[in-house]
Short mmCIF file of C-alpha atoms in Angstrom, two decimals:
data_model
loop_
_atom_site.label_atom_id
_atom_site.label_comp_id
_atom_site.label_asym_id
_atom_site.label_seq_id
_atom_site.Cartn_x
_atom_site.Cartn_y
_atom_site.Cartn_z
CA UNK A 1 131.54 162.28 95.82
CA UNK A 2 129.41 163.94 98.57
CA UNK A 3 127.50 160.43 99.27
CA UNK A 4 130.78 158.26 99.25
CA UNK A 5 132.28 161.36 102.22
CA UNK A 6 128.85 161.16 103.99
CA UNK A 7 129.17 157.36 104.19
CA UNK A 8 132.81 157.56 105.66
CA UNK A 9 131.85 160.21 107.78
CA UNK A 10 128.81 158.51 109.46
CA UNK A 11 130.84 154.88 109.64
CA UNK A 12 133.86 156.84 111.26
CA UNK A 13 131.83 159.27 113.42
CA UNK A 14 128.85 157.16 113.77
CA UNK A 15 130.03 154.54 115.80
CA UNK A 16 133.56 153.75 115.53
CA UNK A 17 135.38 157.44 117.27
CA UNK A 18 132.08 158.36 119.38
CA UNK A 19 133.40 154.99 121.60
CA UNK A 20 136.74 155.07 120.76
CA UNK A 21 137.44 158.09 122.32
CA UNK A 22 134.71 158.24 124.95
CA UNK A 23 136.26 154.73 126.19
CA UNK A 24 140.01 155.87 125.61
CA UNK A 25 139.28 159.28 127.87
CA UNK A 26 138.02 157.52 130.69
CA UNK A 27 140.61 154.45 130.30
CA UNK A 28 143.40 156.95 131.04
CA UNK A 29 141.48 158.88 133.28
CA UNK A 30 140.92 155.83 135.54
CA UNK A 31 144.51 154.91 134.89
CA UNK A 32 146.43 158.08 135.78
CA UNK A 33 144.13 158.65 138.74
CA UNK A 34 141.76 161.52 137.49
CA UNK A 35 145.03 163.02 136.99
CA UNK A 36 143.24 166.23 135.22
CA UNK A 37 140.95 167.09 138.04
CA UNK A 38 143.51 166.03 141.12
CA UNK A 39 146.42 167.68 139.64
CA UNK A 40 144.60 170.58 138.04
CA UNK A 41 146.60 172.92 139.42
CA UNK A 42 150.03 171.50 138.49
CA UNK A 43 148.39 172.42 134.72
CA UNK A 44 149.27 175.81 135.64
CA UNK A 45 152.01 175.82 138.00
CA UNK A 46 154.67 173.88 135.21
CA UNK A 47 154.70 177.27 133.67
CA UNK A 48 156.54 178.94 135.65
CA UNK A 49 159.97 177.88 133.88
CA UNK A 50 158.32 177.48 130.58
CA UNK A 51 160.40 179.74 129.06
CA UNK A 52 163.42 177.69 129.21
CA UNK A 53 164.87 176.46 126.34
CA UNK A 54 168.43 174.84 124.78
CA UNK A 55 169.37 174.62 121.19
CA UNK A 56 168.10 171.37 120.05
CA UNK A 57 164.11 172.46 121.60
CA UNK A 58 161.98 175.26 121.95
CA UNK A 59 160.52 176.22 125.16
CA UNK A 60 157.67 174.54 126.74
CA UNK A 61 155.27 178.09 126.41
CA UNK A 62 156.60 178.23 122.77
CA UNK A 63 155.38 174.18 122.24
CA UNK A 64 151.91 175.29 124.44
CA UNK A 65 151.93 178.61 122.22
CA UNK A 66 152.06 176.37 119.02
CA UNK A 67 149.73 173.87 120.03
CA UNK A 68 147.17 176.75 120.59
CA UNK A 69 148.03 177.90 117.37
CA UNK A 70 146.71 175.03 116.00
CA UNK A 71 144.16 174.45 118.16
CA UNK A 72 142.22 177.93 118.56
CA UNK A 73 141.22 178.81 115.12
CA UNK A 74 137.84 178.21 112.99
CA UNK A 75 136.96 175.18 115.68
CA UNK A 76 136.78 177.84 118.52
CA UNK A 77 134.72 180.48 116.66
CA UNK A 78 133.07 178.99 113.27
CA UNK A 79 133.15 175.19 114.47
CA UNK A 80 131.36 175.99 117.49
CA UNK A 81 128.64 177.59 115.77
CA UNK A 82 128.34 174.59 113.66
CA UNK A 83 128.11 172.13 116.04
CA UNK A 84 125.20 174.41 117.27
CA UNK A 85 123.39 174.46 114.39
CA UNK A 86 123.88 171.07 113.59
CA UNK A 87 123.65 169.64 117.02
CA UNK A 88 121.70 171.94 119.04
CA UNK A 89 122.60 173.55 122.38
CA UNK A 90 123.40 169.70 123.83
CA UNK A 91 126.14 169.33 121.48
CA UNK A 92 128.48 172.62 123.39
CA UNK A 93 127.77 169.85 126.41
CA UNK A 94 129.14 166.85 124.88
CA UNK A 95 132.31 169.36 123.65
CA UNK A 96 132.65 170.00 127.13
CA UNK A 97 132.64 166.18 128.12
CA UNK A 98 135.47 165.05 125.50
CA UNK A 99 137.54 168.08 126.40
CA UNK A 100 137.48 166.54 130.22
CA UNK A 101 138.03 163.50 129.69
CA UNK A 102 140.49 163.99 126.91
CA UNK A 103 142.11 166.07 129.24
CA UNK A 104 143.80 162.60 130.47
CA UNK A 105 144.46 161.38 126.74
CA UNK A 106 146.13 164.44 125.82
CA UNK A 107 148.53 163.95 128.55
CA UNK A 108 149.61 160.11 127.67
CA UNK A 109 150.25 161.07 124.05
CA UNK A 110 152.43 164.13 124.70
CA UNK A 111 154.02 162.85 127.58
CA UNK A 112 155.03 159.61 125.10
CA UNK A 113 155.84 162.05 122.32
CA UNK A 114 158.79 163.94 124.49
CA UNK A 115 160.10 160.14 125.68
CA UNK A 116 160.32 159.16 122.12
CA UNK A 117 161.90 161.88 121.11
CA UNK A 118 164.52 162.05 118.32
CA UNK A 119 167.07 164.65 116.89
CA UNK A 120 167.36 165.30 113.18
CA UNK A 121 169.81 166.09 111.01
CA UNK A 122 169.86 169.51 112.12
CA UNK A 123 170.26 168.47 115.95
CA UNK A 124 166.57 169.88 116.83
CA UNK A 125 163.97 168.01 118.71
CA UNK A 126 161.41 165.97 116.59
CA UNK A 127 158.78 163.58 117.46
CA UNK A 128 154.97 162.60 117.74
CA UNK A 129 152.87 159.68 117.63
CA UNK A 130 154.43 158.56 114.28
CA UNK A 131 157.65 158.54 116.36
CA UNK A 132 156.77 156.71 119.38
CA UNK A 133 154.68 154.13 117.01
CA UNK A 134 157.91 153.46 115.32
CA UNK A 135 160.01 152.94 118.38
CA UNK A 136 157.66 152.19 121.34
CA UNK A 137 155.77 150.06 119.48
CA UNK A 138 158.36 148.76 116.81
CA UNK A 139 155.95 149.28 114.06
CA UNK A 140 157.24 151.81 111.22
CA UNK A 141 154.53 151.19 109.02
CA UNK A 142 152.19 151.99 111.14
CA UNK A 143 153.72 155.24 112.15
CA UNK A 144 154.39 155.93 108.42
CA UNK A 145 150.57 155.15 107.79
CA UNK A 146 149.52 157.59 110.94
CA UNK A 147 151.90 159.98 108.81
CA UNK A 148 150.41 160.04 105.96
CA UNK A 149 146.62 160.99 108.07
CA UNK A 150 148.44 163.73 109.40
CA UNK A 151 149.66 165.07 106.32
CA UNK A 152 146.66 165.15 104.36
CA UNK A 153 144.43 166.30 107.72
CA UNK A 154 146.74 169.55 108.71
CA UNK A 155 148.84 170.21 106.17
CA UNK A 156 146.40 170.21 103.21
CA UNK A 157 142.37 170.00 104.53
CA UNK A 158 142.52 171.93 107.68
CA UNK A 159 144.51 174.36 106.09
CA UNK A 160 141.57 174.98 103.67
CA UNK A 161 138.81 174.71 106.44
CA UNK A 162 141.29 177.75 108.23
CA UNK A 163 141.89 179.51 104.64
CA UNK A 164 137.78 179.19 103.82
CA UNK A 165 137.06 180.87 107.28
CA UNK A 166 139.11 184.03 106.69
CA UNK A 167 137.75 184.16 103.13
CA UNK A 168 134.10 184.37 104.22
CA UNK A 169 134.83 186.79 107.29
CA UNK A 170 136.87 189.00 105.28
CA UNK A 171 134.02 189.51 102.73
CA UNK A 172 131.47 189.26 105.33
CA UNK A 173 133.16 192.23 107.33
CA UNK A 174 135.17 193.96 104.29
CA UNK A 175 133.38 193.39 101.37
CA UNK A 176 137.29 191.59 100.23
CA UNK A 177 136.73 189.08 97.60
CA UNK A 178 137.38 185.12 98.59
CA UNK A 179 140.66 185.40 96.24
CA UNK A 180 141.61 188.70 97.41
CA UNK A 181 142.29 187.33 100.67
CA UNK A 182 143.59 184.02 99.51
CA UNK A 183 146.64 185.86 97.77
CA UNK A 184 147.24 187.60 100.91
CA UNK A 185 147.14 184.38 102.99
CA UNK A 186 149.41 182.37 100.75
CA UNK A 187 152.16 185.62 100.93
CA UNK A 188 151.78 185.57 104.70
CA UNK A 189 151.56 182.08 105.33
CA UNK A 190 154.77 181.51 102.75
CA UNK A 191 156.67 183.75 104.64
CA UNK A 192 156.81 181.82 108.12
CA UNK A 193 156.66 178.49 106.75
CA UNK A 194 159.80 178.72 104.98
CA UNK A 195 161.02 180.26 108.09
CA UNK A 196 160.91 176.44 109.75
CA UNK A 197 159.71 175.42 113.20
CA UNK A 198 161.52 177.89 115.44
CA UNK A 199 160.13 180.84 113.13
CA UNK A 200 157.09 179.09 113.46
CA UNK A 201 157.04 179.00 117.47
CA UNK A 202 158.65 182.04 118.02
CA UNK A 203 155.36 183.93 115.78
CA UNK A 204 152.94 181.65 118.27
CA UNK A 205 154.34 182.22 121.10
CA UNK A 206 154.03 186.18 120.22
CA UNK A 207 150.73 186.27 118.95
CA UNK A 208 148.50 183.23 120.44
CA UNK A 209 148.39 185.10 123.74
CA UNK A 210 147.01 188.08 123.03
CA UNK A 211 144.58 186.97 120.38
CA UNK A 212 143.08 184.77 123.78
CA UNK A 213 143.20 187.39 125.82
CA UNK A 214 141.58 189.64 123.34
CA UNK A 215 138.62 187.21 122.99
CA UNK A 216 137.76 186.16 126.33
CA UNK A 217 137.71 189.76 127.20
CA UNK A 218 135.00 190.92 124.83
CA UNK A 219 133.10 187.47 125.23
CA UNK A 220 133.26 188.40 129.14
CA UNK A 221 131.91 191.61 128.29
CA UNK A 222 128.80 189.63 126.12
CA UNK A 223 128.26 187.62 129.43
CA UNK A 224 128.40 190.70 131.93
CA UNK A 225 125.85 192.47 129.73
CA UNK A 226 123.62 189.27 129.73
CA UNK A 227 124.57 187.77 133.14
CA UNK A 228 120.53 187.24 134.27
CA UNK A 229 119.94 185.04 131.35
CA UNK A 230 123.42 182.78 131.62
CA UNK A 231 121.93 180.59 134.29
CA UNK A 232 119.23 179.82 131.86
CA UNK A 233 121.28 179.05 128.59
CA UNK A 234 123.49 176.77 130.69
CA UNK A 235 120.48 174.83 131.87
CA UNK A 236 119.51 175.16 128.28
CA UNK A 237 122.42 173.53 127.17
CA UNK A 238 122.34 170.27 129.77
CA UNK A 239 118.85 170.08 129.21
CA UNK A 240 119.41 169.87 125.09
CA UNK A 241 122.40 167.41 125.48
CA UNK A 242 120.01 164.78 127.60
CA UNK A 243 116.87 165.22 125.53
CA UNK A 244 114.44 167.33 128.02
CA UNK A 245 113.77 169.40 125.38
CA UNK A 246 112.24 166.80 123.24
CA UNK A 247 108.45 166.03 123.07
CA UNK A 248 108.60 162.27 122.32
CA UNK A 249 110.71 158.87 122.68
CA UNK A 250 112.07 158.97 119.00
CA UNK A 251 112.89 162.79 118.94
CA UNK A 252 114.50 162.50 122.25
CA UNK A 253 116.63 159.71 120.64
CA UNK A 254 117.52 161.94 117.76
CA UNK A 255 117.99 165.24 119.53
CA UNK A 256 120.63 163.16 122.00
CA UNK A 257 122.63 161.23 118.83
CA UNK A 258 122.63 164.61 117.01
CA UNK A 259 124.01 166.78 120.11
CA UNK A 260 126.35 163.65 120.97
CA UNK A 261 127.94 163.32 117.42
CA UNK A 262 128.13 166.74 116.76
CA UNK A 263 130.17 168.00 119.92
CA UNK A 264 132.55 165.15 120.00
CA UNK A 265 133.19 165.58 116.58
CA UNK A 266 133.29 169.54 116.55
CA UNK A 267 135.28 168.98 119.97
CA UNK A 268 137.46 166.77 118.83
CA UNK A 269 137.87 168.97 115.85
CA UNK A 270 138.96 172.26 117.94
CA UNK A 271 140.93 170.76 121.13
CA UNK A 272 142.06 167.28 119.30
CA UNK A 273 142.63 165.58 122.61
CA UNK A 274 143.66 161.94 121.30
CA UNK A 275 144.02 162.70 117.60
CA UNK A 276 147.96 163.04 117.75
CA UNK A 277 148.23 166.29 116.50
CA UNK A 278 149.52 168.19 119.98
CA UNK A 279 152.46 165.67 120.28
CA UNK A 280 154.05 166.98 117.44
CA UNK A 281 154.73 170.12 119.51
CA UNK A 282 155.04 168.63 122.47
CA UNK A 283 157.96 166.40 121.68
CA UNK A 284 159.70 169.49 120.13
CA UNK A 285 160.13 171.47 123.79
CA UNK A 286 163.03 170.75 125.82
CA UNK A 287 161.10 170.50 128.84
CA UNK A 288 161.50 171.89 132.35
CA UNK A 289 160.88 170.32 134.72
CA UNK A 290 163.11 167.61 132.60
CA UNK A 291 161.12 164.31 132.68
CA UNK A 292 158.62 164.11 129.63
CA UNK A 293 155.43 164.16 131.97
CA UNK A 294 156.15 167.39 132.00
CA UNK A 295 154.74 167.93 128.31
CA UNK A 296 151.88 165.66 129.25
CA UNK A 297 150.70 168.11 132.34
CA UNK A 298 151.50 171.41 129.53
CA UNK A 299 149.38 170.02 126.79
CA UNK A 300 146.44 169.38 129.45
CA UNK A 301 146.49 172.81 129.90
CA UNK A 302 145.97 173.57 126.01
CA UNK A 303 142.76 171.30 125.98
CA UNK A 304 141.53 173.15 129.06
CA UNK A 305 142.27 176.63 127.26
CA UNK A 306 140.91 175.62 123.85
CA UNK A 307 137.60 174.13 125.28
CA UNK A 308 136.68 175.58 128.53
CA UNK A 309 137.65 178.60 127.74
CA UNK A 310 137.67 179.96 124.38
CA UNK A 311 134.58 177.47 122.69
CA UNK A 312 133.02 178.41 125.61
CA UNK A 313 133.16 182.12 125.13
CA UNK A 314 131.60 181.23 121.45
CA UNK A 315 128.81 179.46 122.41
CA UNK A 316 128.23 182.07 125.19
CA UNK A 317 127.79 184.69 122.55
CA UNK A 318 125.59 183.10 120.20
CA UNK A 319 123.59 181.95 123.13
CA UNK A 320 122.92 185.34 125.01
CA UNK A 321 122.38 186.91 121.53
CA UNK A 322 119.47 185.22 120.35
CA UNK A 323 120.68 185.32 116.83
CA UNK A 324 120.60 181.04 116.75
CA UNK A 325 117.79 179.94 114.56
CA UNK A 326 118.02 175.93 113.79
CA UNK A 327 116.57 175.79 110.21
CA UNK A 328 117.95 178.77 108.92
CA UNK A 329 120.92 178.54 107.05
CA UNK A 330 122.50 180.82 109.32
CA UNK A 331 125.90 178.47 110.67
CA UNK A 332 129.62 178.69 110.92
CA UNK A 333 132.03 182.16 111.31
CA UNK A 334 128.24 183.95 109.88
CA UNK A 335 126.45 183.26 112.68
CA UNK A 336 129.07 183.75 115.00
CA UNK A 337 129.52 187.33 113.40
CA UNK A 338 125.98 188.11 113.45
CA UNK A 339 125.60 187.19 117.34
CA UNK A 340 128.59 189.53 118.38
CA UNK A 341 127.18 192.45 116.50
CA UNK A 342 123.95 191.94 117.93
CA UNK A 343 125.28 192.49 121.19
CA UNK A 344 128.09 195.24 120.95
CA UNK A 345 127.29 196.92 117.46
CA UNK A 346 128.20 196.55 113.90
CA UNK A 347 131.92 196.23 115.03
CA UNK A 348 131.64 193.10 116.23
CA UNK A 349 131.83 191.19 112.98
CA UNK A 350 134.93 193.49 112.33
CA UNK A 351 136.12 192.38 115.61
CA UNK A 352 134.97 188.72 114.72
CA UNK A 353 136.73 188.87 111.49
CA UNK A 354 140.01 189.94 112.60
CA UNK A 355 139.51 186.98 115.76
CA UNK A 356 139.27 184.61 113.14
CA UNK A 357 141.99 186.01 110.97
CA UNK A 358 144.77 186.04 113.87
CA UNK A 359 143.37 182.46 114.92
CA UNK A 360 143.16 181.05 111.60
CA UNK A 361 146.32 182.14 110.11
CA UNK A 362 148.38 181.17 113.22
CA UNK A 363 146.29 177.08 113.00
CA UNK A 364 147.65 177.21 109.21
CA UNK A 365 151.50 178.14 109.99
CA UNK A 366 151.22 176.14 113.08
CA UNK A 367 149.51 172.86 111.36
CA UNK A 368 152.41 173.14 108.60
CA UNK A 369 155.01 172.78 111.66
CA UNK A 370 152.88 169.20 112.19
CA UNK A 371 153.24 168.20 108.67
CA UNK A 372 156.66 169.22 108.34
CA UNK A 373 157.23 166.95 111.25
CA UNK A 374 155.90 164.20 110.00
CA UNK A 375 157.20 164.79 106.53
CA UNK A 376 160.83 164.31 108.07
CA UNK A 377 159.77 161.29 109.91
CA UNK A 378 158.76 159.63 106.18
CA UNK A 379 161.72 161.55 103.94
CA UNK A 380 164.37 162.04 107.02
CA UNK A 381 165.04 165.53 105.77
CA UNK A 382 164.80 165.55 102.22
CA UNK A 383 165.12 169.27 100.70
CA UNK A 384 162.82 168.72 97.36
CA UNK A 385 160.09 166.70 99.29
CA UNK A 386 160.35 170.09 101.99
CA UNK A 387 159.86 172.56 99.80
CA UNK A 388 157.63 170.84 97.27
CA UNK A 389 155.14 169.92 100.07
CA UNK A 390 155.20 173.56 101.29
CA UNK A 391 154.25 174.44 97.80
CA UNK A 392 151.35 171.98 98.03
CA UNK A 393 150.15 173.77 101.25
CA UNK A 394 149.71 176.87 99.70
CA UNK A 395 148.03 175.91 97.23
CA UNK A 396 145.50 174.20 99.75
CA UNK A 397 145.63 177.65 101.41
CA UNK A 398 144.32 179.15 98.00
CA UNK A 399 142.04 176.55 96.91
CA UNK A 400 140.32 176.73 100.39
CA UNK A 401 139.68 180.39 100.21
CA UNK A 402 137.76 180.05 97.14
CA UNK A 403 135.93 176.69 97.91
CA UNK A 404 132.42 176.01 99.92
CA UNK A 405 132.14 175.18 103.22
CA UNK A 406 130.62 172.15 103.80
CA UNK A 407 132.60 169.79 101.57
CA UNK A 408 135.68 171.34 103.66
CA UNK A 409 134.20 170.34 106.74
CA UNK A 410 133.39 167.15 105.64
CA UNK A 411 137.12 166.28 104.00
CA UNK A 412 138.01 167.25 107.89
CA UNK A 413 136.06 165.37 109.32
CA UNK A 414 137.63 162.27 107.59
CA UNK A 415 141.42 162.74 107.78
CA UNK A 416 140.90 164.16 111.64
CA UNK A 417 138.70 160.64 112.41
CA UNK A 418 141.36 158.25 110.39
CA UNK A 419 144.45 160.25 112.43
CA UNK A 420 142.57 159.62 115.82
CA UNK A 421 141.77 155.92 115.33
CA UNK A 422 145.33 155.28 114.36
CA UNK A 423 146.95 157.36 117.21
CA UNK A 424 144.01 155.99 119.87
CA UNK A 425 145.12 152.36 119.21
CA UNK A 426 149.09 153.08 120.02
CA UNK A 427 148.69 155.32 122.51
CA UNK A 428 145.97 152.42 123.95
CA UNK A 429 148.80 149.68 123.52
CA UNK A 430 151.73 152.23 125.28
CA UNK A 431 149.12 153.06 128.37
CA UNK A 432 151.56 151.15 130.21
CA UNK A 433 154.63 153.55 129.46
CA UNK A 434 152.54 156.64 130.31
CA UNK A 435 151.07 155.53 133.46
CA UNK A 436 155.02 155.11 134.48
CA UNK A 437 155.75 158.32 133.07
CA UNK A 438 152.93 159.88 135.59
CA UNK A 439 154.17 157.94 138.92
CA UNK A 440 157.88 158.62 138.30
CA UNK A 441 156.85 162.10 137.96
CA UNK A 442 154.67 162.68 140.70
CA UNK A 443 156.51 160.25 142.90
CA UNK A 444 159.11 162.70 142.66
CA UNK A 445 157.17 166.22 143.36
CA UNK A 446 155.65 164.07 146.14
CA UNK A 447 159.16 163.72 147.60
CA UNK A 448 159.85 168.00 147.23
CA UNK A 449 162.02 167.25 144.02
CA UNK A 450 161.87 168.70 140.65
CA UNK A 451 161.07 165.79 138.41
CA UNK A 452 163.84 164.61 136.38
CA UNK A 453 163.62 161.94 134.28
CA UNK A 454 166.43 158.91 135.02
CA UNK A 455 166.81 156.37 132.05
CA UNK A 456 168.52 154.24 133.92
CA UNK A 457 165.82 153.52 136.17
CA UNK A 458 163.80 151.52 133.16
CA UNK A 459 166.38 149.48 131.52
CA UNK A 460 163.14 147.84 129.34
CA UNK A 461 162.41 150.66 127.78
CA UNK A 462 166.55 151.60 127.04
CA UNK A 463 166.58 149.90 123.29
CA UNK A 464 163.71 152.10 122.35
CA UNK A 465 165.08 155.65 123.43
CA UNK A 466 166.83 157.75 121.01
CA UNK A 467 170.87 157.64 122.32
CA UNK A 468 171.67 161.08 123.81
CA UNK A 469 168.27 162.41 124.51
CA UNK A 470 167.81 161.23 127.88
CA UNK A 471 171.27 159.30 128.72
CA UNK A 472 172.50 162.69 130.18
CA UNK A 473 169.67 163.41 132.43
CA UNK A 474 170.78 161.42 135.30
CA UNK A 475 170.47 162.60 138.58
#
């Protein structure tokens, strides 16, 4: 089993996503304009109605609060240290690159996921890339096919990668056995799910802010009590990720292909930028200002955060701490533990394990709100498929608090590379809708007007719209 995942892994990783989504981030970033570096700014700035909601969507802070949920969790804290160990310094470089770049990708597949929109039977919001495959693209199957990825990938695996993290830092910091904590995960995690999506957003949008704030505060603290040697692991880090640190030709060639396939894949992994999970949330917000580029420019923002930010702060730690030894077994939420206590005292793997606890839990609840999303797109509401999927969640919840580590990771690793190629490829054959999207939008804020999106105005695209989401939005 381990030899048949390795050989998926390195044909998926290995050369098929490395250029995929290298070539899709800088397709869209030439397309849109360098829209995430000119408008960078605007990321920002579209948050100050966020709040703003209706009854068929949540807010556009509670759809950026739940994509963070998903996004910050064992990809900010144990991924990064991974990726590290795995790929060396060079590979926190090459994170940094596909956040950037994917910057622009996240943008055309959220701002497609609010135009595609749908309502279900309950009259809320619901959409994603299986969505706009089906109706942008005319091809059900292949949104039922991206459907079926997504399941698998959030609702079972990375459920158990987020359930195996807690597990190890609760015994780590607590001495709590693996199934200890797994009991208490599937009893917490049972009692939002069933709670549905605005349950859901409502506990993100409560808790993902100050478990970020939190974070970056004490990983400031790291860097203010180590700021002589930052300018040196930063140069450490460039210098890793382009093979100056290497002696020879061939370990310079390995060193780079290591660092390389290890960030984008840990990267991809922790802000999923192109992999079509984000959408899900995206298209759920009734967004202000109302034109769906306005999801595209919130969801940028959540890459920014995830990467930028908050894998930054991780890698900053281990880093300044010294604790990073390639070679010895030290890796994931462990080593990431150790560091922080090496700098600020044995409460820093409490700290670290209650980090990864809050961040964790909130991915699992938050990547059920994905599946359940996508469930409904395949089942259109179907009460015994609901509830016995959630049952099959938490029992990934309970099976990944007791299992090892690296078979996890490399289950992930699959179902997040087969969701990406399939989204990459519609979200490649839509470019054209998004790039409208963007100059419709900013067209408009270039004119002193709050965007607003008119239907009307693209009678070619009026077949494939969901009647009622956007016919009253005329200005």
């Amino acid at each position: 089993m381990d030899t048949t995942i390795a050989f998926i892994n390195n044909l998926l990783w290995g050369s098929l996503l490395v250029y995929l989504l290298l070539g899709a981030g800088a397709f869209f970033t030439i397309r849109l304009g360098f829209i995430q570096f000119r408008h960078f700014g605007h990321m920002f700035s579209v948050l100050k109605y966020s709040r703003r909601s209706d009854d068929a969507g949540i807010s556009s802070f509670q759809a950026l609060c739940t994509s963070l949920a998903a996004r910050v969790g064992t990809g900010n804290l144990a991924g990064v240290a991974v990726a590290l160990y795995l790929g060396g310094p060079g590979a926190i470089f090459w994170m940094w690159l596909i956040a950037l770049i994917g910057m622009s990708t996240a943008f055309a597949e959220s701002a497609l996921a609010q135009l595609y929109k749908v309502k279900d039977e309950q009259g809320n919001y619901r959409g994603g890339p299986a969505y706009y495959m089906e109706k942008g693209l005319g091809m059900r199957w292949m949104g039922m096919l991206f459907a079926v990825f997504l399941i698998i990938a959030f609702g079972l695996v990375f459920n158990a990668v987020q359930a195996n993290s807690i597990s190890v830092a609760m015994e780590v910091a607590f001495g709590i056995p693996e199934w200890a904590t797994g009991v208490a995960l599937v009893l917490g995690a049972g009692l939002i799910i069933f709670g549905g999506l605005r349950t859901i957003a409502r506990f993100a949008e409560l808790v993902v802010p100050l478990m970020a704030l939190a974070y970056l505060v004490i990983a400031l603290v790291v860097v203010a009590m180590n700021i002589t040697e930052l300018p040196g692991v930063f140069m450490l880090i460039i210098k890793s990720a382009l093979g100056l640190e290497q002696a020879g030709g061939g370990a310079i060639g390995y060193a780079i292909s290591q660092a390389l396939m290890n960030g984008i894949k840990r990267g991809l992994f922790s802000n999923e930028a192109g992999m079509g999970s984000a959408p899900n949330a995206a298209a759920s917000a009734s967004p202000y200002p109302p034109h769906p580029a306005s999801q595209g420019y919130v969801q940028m923002l959540g890459v920014f955060i995830d990467t930028l930010v908050i894998c930054t702060c991780t890698a900053s730690i281990i880093l300044l701490s010294g604790q990073f030894e390639p070679g010895s077994g030290v890796t994931g939420i462990e080593l990431t533990q150790r560091a922080l206590s090496h700098e600020v005292g044995e409460w820093g793997s409490i700290f670290i394990a209650i980090a990864i606890l809050f961040f964790a839990f909130t991915s699992i609840v938050a990547n059920y709100a994905y599946a359940e999303n996508n469930i409904v797109f395949l089942e259109h509401d179907s009460k015994a498929g609901l509830l016995t999927f959630r049952l099959f969640v938490l029992g990934m919840v309970m099976f990944g608090s007791i299992g090892e580590l690296p078979t996890i990771w490399a289950l992930a690793d699959i179902s997040m590379g087969l969701m990406a190629l399939t989204n990459l490829v519609a979200i490649l054959l839509l470019s054209g809708v998004a790039v409208k999207l963007a100059r419709d939008y900013n067209d408009q804020r270039k004119l002193g007007k709050v965007p607003t999106f008119d239907a009307t105005k693209y009678p070619e695209l009026h077949s494939q719209l969901e009647e009622g989401i956007w016919d009253n939005n005329k200005k």
